[in-house]
mmCIF file of C-alpha atoms in Angstrom:
data_model
loop_
_atom_site.group_PDB
_atom_site.id
_atom_site.type_symbol
_atom_site.label_atom_id
_atom_site.label_comp_id
_atom_site.label_asym_id
_atom_site.label_seq_id
_atom_site.Cartn_x
_atom_site.Cartn_y
_atom_site.Cartn_z
ATOM 1 C CA MET C 71 0.008 -0.003 0.016
ATOM 2 C CA ILE C 72 1.301 3.436 -0.931
ATOM 3 C CA LEU C 73 0.289 6.059 1.586
ATOM 4 C CA LEU C 74 -0.153 9.696 0.619
ATOM 5 C CA SER C 75 1.781 10.779 3.730
ATOM 6 C CA ASP C 76 4.790 8.655 2.690
ATOM 7 C CA LEU C 77 4.650 10.027 -0.873
ATOM 8 C CA PHE C 78 4.534 13.607 0.375
ATOM 9 C CA ARG C 79 7.402 12.960 2.789
ATOM 10 C CA GLU C 80 9.565 11.693 -0.114
ATOM 11 C CA VAL C 81 8.597 14.478 -2.504
ATOM 12 C CA PHE C 82 8.818 17.269 0.072
ATOM 13 C CA PRO C 83 11.626 16.323 2.438
ATOM 14 C CA ASP C 84 11.766 19.893 3.875
ATOM 15 C CA TYR C 85 7.986 20.062 4.485
ATOM 16 C CA GLU C 86 8.641 21.564 7.932
ATOM 17 C CA THR C 87 9.381 24.882 6.161
ATOM 18 C CA PHE C 88 5.729 25.017 5.142
ATOM 19 C CA PRO C 89 3.145 26.719 7.346
ATOM 20 C CA GLU C 90 1.436 24.502 9.901
ATOM 21 C CA HIS C 91 -1.896 24.642 8.108
ATOM 22 C CA CYS C 92 -0.397 23.760 4.697
ATOM 23 C CA VAL C 93 -2.133 20.621 3.367
ATOM 24 C CA ILE C 94 1.232 19.020 2.551
ATOM 25 C CA ARG C 95 2.531 19.414 6.081
ATOM 26 C CA GLU C 96 -0.797 18.437 7.661
ATOM 27 C CA ALA C 97 -1.000 15.307 5.518
ATOM 28 C CA ILE C 98 2.459 14.146 6.590
ATOM 29 C CA GLU C 99 2.032 14.903 10.284
ATOM 30 C CA SER C 100 -1.453 13.430 10.636
ATOM 31 C CA GLY C 101 -0.470 10.131 9.076
ATOM 32 C CA GLU C 102 -3.977 8.894 8.217
ATOM 33 C CA ARG C 103 -3.523 8.932 4.465
ATOM 34 C CA ASP C 104 -4.851 5.689 2.966
ATOM 35 C CA PHE C 105 -7.898 7.046 1.175
ATOM 36 C CA LEU C 106 -5.900 7.586 -2.054
ATOM 37 C CA SER C 107 -3.712 4.474 -1.769
ATOM 38 C CA ASP C 108 -5.610 2.674 -4.528
ATOM 39 C CA VAL C 109 -5.022 5.596 -6.904
ATOM 40 C CA LEU C 110 -1.342 5.814 -6.098
ATOM 41 C CA SER C 111 -0.913 2.069 -6.520
ATOM 42 C CA ILE C 112 -2.510 2.278 -10.009
ATOM 43 C CA ILE C 113 -0.165 5.144 -10.975
ATOM 44 C CA HIS C 114 2.814 3.164 -9.602
ATOM 45 C CA ASP C 115 1.881 -0.044 -11.429
ATOM 46 C CA ALA C 116 1.494 1.885 -14.694
ATOM 47 C CA GLY C 117 5.098 3.132 -14.355
ATOM 48 C CA GLN C 118 4.009 6.754 -14.021
ATOM 49 C CA MET C 119 4.968 7.468 -10.386
ATOM 50 C CA PRO C 120 8.230 9.342 -11.339
ATOM 51 C CA GLU C 121 6.188 11.681 -13.545
ATOM 52 C CA PHE C 122 3.544 12.128 -10.852
ATOM 53 C CA LYS C 123 6.172 13.032 -8.281
ATOM 54 C CA TYR C 124 7.717 15.489 -10.718
ATOM 55 C CA ARG C 125 4.338 17.131 -11.275
ATOM 56 C CA LEU C 126 3.803 17.321 -7.476
ATOM 57 C CA ARG C 127 7.095 19.173 -7.107
ATOM 58 C CA LEU C 128 6.126 21.692 -9.811
ATOM 59 C CA THR C 129 2.610 22.079 -8.406
ATOM 60 C CA HIS C 130 3.648 22.761 -4.786
ATOM 61 C CA PRO C 131 7.256 24.065 -4.689
ATOM 62 C CA ALA C 132 9.399 22.606 -1.948
ATOM 63 C CA GLY C 133 12.152 24.433 -0.044
ATOM 64 C CA ARG C 134 10.227 27.689 0.313
ATOM 65 C CA ILE C 135 8.035 29.247 2.944
ATOM 66 C CA HIS C 136 4.981 30.203 0.940
ATOM 67 C CA PRO C 137 3.113 33.072 2.611
ATOM 68 C CA GLY C 138 -0.082 34.818 1.859
ATOM 69 C CA GLU C 139 -1.907 34.373 -1.447
ATOM 70 C CA LEU C 140 0.726 32.131 -2.979
ATOM 71 C CA GLU C 141 0.199 29.571 -0.180
ATOM 72 C CA ASP C 142 -3.493 29.375 -1.083
ATOM 73 C CA ALA C 143 -2.716 29.069 -4.776
ATOM 74 C CA TRP C 144 -0.256 26.271 -4.321
ATOM 75 C CA ASP C 145 -2.605 24.309 -2.094
ATOM 76 C CA ASP C 146 -5.300 24.768 -4.710
ATOM 77 C CA HIS C 147 -2.864 23.440 -7.348
ATOM 78 C CA LEU C 148 -2.453 20.339 -5.174
ATOM 79 C CA GLU C 149 -6.230 19.761 -5.405
ATOM 80 C CA ARG C 150 -5.933 19.825 -9.212
ATOM 81 C CA MET C 151 -3.151 17.252 -9.020
ATOM 82 C CA THR C 152 -5.497 15.043 -6.908
ATOM 83 C CA THR C 153 -8.060 15.256 -9.708
ATOM 84 C CA GLU C 154 -5.445 14.249 -12.266
ATOM 85 C CA GLY C 155 -4.638 11.200 -10.167
ATOM 86 C CA LEU C 156 -8.286 10.206 -9.937
ATOM 87 C CA ALA C 157 -8.693 10.662 -13.701
ATOM 88 C CA PHE C 158 -5.614 8.477 -14.255
ATOM 89 C CA ALA C 159 -6.994 5.700 -12.038
ATOM 90 C CA TRP C 160 -10.381 5.837 -13.759
ATOM 91 C CA ALA C 161 -8.897 5.753 -17.274
ATOM 92 C CA CYS C 162 -6.726 2.721 -16.467
ATOM 93 C CA THR C 163 -9.532 0.692 -14.940
ATOM 94 C CA ILE C 164 -13.192 1.702 -15.251
ATOM 95 C CA GLY C 165 -12.643 3.676 -18.423
ATOM 96 C CA ASN C 166 -10.697 0.795 -20.040
ATOM 97 C CA LEU C 167 -8.706 3.205 -22.160
ATOM 98 C CA GLY C 168 -5.481 1.233 -22.264
ATOM 99 C CA ARG C 169 -2.103 2.529 -21.311
ATOM 100 C CA VAL C 170 -2.258 6.022 -19.835
ATOM 101 C CA GLY C 171 0.462 8.589 -19.310
ATOM 102 C CA PHE C 172 0.795 12.119 -18.044
ATOM 103 C CA THR C 173 1.595 14.741 -20.660
ATOM 104 C CA ASP C 174 4.544 17.108 -20.289
ATOM 105 C CA ASP C 175 3.264 20.047 -22.286
ATOM 106 C CA ASN C 176 1.136 22.817 -20.724
ATOM 107 C CA GLY C 177 -0.661 23.294 -24.015
ATOM 108 C CA THR C 178 -2.119 19.788 -24.093
ATOM 109 C CA PRO C 179 -4.726 17.968 -22.031
ATOM 110 C CA ASP C 180 -3.430 16.398 -18.804
ATOM 111 C CA LEU C 181 -3.285 12.745 -19.925
ATOM 112 C CA VAL C 182 -2.999 10.777 -23.110
ATOM 113 C CA THR C 183 -3.545 7.091 -23.861
ATOM 114 C CA ASP C 184 -1.699 4.801 -26.241
ATOM 115 C CA GLY C 185 -4.981 4.524 -28.063
ATOM 116 C CA LYS C 186 -4.619 8.206 -28.835
ATOM 117 C CA VAL C 187 -7.289 9.650 -26.559
ATOM 118 C CA TRP C 188 -6.825 12.936 -24.740
ATOM 119 C CA ILE C 189 -8.003 13.127 -21.126
ATOM 120 C CA GLU C 190 -8.496 16.476 -19.330
ATOM 121 C CA ALA C 191 -8.969 16.511 -15.586
ATOM 122 C CA LYS C 192 -11.095 19.249 -14.014
ATOM 123 C CA THR C 193 -12.175 20.061 -10.486
ATOM 124 C CA LEU C 194 -15.705 21.399 -10.314
ATOM 125 C CA GLY C 195 -16.720 23.317 -7.274
ATOM 126 C CA HIS C 196 -13.364 23.810 -5.509
ATOM 127 C CA SER C 197 -13.200 27.582 -5.424
ATOM 128 C CA GLN C 198 -10.960 29.915 -3.492
ATOM 129 C CA GLU C 199 -13.854 30.402 -1.047
ATOM 130 C CA MET C 200 -14.122 26.640 -0.489
ATOM 131 C CA GLY C 201 -10.383 26.346 -0.073
ATOM 132 C CA SER C 202 -10.442 29.114 2.544
ATOM 133 C CA ILE C 203 -13.118 27.244 4.485
ATOM 134 C CA ASN C 204 -10.945 24.067 4.525
ATOM 135 C CA ARG C 205 -7.841 25.973 5.569
ATOM 136 C CA ALA C 206 -9.827 27.690 8.301
ATOM 137 C CA GLN C 207 -10.835 24.231 9.585
ATOM 138 C CA LEU C 208 -7.182 23.190 9.621
ATOM 139 C CA ALA C 209 -6.156 26.342 11.454
ATOM 140 C CA ALA C 210 -8.898 25.642 14.025
ATOM 141 C CA GLY C 211 -7.478 22.195 14.707
ATOM 142 C CA ARG C 212 -9.580 20.058 12.331
ATOM 143 C CA ARG C 213 -6.922 17.601 11.283
ATOM 144 C CA GLY C 214 -7.179 15.574 8.128
ATOM 145 C CA TYR C 215 -6.554 16.251 4.467
ATOM 146 C CA LEU C 216 -9.976 14.767 3.630
ATOM 147 C CA LEU C 217 -12.144 17.498 5.029
ATOM 148 C CA PRO C 218 -15.901 17.917 4.726
ATOM 149 C CA SER C 219 -16.792 19.962 1.665
ATOM 150 C CA PRO C 220 -19.071 22.983 1.900
ATOM 151 C CA VAL C 221 -22.720 21.997 1.573
ATOM 152 C CA MET C 222 -24.667 23.428 -1.307
ATOM 153 C CA GLU C 223 -28.450 24.014 -1.306
ATOM 154 C CA ILE C 224 -30.018 23.880 -4.730
ATOM 155 C CA SER C 225 -32.734 26.457 -5.289
ATOM 156 C CA ASN C 226 -34.375 27.311 -8.611
ATOM 157 C CA ASP C 227 -31.218 28.749 -10.061
ATOM 158 C CA GLY C 228 -28.790 27.410 -7.508
ATOM 159 C CA LEU C 229 -26.892 25.321 -10.029
ATOM 160 C CA ALA C 230 -26.286 28.193 -12.410
ATOM 161 C CA PRO C 231 -22.765 29.057 -11.097
ATOM 162 C CA VAL C 232 -21.819 25.307 -11.123
ATOM 163 C CA THR C 233 -23.113 24.868 -14.648
ATOM 164 C CA LYS C 234 -21.204 27.900 -15.824
ATOM 165 C CA LYS C 235 -17.949 26.575 -14.311
ATOM 166 C CA PHE C 236 -18.654 23.172 -15.876
ATOM 167 C CA LEU C 237 -19.050 24.740 -19.338
ATOM 168 C CA ASP C 238 -16.016 27.040 -18.875
ATOM 169 C CA HIS C 239 -13.850 24.041 -18.033
ATOM 170 C CA LEU C 240 -15.241 22.148 -20.985
ATOM 171 C CA ALA C 241 -14.564 24.980 -23.382
ATOM 172 C CA ASP C 242 -10.953 25.096 -22.098
ATOM 173 C CA ALA C 243 -10.570 21.379 -22.687
ATOM 174 C CA ARG C 244 -11.909 21.656 -26.211
ATOM 175 C CA ARG C 245 -9.525 24.506 -27.004
ATOM 176 C CA LYS C 246 -6.595 22.359 -25.901
ATOM 177 C CA ARG C 247 -7.851 19.471 -28.082
ATOM 178 C CA ASP C 248 -8.480 21.628 -31.089
ATOM 179 C CA ARG C 249 -5.036 23.225 -31.195
ATOM 180 C CA GLN C 250 -3.242 19.817 -31.314
ATOM 181 C CA PRO C 251 -1.710 18.984 -34.729
ATOM 182 C CA VAL C 252 -3.407 15.505 -34.832
ATOM 183 C CA PRO C 253 -7.114 15.462 -33.873
ATOM 184 C CA MET C 254 -7.927 12.873 -31.202
ATOM 185 C CA PRO C 255 -11.035 11.959 -29.181
ATOM 186 C CA LEU C 256 -11.437 13.856 -25.877
ATOM 187 C CA VAL C 257 -12.494 12.711 -22.446
ATOM 188 C CA VAL C 258 -13.105 15.355 -19.740
ATOM 189 C CA PHE C 259 -13.061 13.959 -16.191
ATOM 190 C CA TYR C 260 -14.660 16.090 -13.533
ATOM 191 C CA ARG C 261 -14.199 15.733 -9.775
ATOM 192 C CA VAL C 262 -17.244 17.464 -8.147
ATOM 193 C CA ASP C 263 -15.707 18.736 -4.954
ATOM 194 C CA PHE C 264 -18.654 19.894 -2.880
ATOM 195 C CA ASP C 265 -21.525 18.265 -1.032
ATOM 196 C CA PHE C 266 -25.229 18.717 -1.512
ATOM 197 C CA THR C 267 -28.014 18.448 0.999
ATOM 198 C CA LEU C 268 -29.855 15.184 0.714
ATOM 199 C CA GLU C 269 -32.836 16.848 -0.932
ATOM 200 C CA SER C 270 -30.645 18.635 -3.464
ATOM 201 C CA ARG C 271 -28.329 15.750 -4.402
ATOM 202 C CA GLU C 272 -30.505 14.026 -7.018
ATOM 203 C CA LYS C 273 -31.651 17.329 -8.438
ATOM 204 C CA ALA C 274 -28.038 18.374 -8.931
ATOM 205 C CA LYS C 275 -27.034 15.072 -10.444
ATOM 206 C CA GLN C 276 -29.947 15.101 -12.884
ATOM 207 C CA SER C 277 -29.116 18.596 -13.989
ATOM 208 C CA LEU C 278 -25.418 17.863 -14.495
ATOM 209 C CA ARG C 279 -26.260 14.613 -16.390
ATOM 210 C CA ALA C 280 -28.534 16.516 -18.758
ATOM 211 C CA THR C 281 -26.005 19.221 -19.410
ATOM 212 C CA ALA C 282 -23.259 16.616 -19.988
ATOM 213 C CA GLN C 283 -25.398 14.725 -22.472
ATOM 214 C CA THR C 284 -26.191 17.898 -24.368
ATOM 215 C CA GLU C 285 -22.547 18.764 -24.638
ATOM 216 C CA HIS C 286 -21.677 15.154 -25.624
ATOM 217 C CA ARG C 287 -24.110 15.312 -28.557
ATOM 218 C CA ARG C 288 -22.336 18.455 -29.878
ATOM 219 C CA ASP C 289 -19.086 16.833 -30.823
ATOM 220 C CA GLY C 290 -18.797 13.421 -29.128
ATOM 221 C CA VAL C 291 -16.719 14.551 -26.187
ATOM 222 C CA ARG C 292 -16.954 11.945 -23.439
ATOM 223 C CA ILE C 293 -17.786 13.512 -20.057
ATOM 224 C CA VAL C 294 -17.241 11.648 -16.791
ATOM 225 C CA MET C 295 -18.128 13.056 -13.392
ATOM 226 C CA CYS C 296 -17.476 11.676 -9.919
ATOM 227 C CA HIS C 297 -18.251 13.036 -6.488
ATOM 228 C CA ARG C 298 -15.183 13.947 -4.482
ATOM 229 C CA TYR C 299 -12.960 10.798 -4.371
ATOM 230 C CA ASP C 300 -15.477 8.205 -5.732
ATOM 231 C CA TRP C 301 -13.563 7.838 -9.009
ATOM 232 C CA ALA C 302 -14.591 4.193 -9.382
ATOM 233 C CA GLU C 303 -18.296 5.020 -9.312
ATOM 234 C CA PRO C 304 -18.893 8.085 -11.547
ATOM 235 C CA PHE C 305 -22.430 9.416 -11.564
ATOM 236 C CA VAL C 306 -22.040 10.657 -15.106
ATOM 237 C CA ASP C 307 -20.440 8.905 -18.064
ATOM 238 C CA THR C 308 -21.817 10.008 -21.427
ATOM 239 C CA ILE C 309 -20.680 6.824 -23.137
ATOM 240 C CA ASP C 310 -23.349 4.832 -21.250
#
């Protein structure tokens, strides 16, 4: 079993220079890090762990005290790396897309398969406001990298900001695909990183499914959506 705390300790040996409420430092010091072990094992078995470690170092620079706004930005970047890891695990297993690798060009989608499919990983719902809530919980002594997400009530137009962010992310992924020299099919994997009230959950899922299917019919882009870390049980997959 590969623990996230062990991985962070290896990638960030001078983590003690980070602020106490930094998610990297908190993950190492708390030690209860097995909720992503299956994802890390899949990345390791695929031979992509060196690349994943490299991307982690770029995402959250080591060896520096990162104060103020930069600290928040780097911790948010780490959330995006988590989403890339979930997308990788899904593509290798549930998605059955063959051999998967991380790309090394900022102008391309995040992942590519040997079957020549682009995969773009997006986090939906993790905003600066939500990140601030999580960091405030850490500062108040709520230990644990896996923190409760803010709860969203869905009113008549309550999903409008979420839908807009979904479409903005999708447009960005399409732009990346369209500027590649060789056209390839595109998969966009979303991690929905907030919670709904029980009454709102099905309403939200139905709305997101409908929007995803509409966009899929436009140009065949495959859209996959999971809630938080449930990558093995996506609630949207437009290929179904």
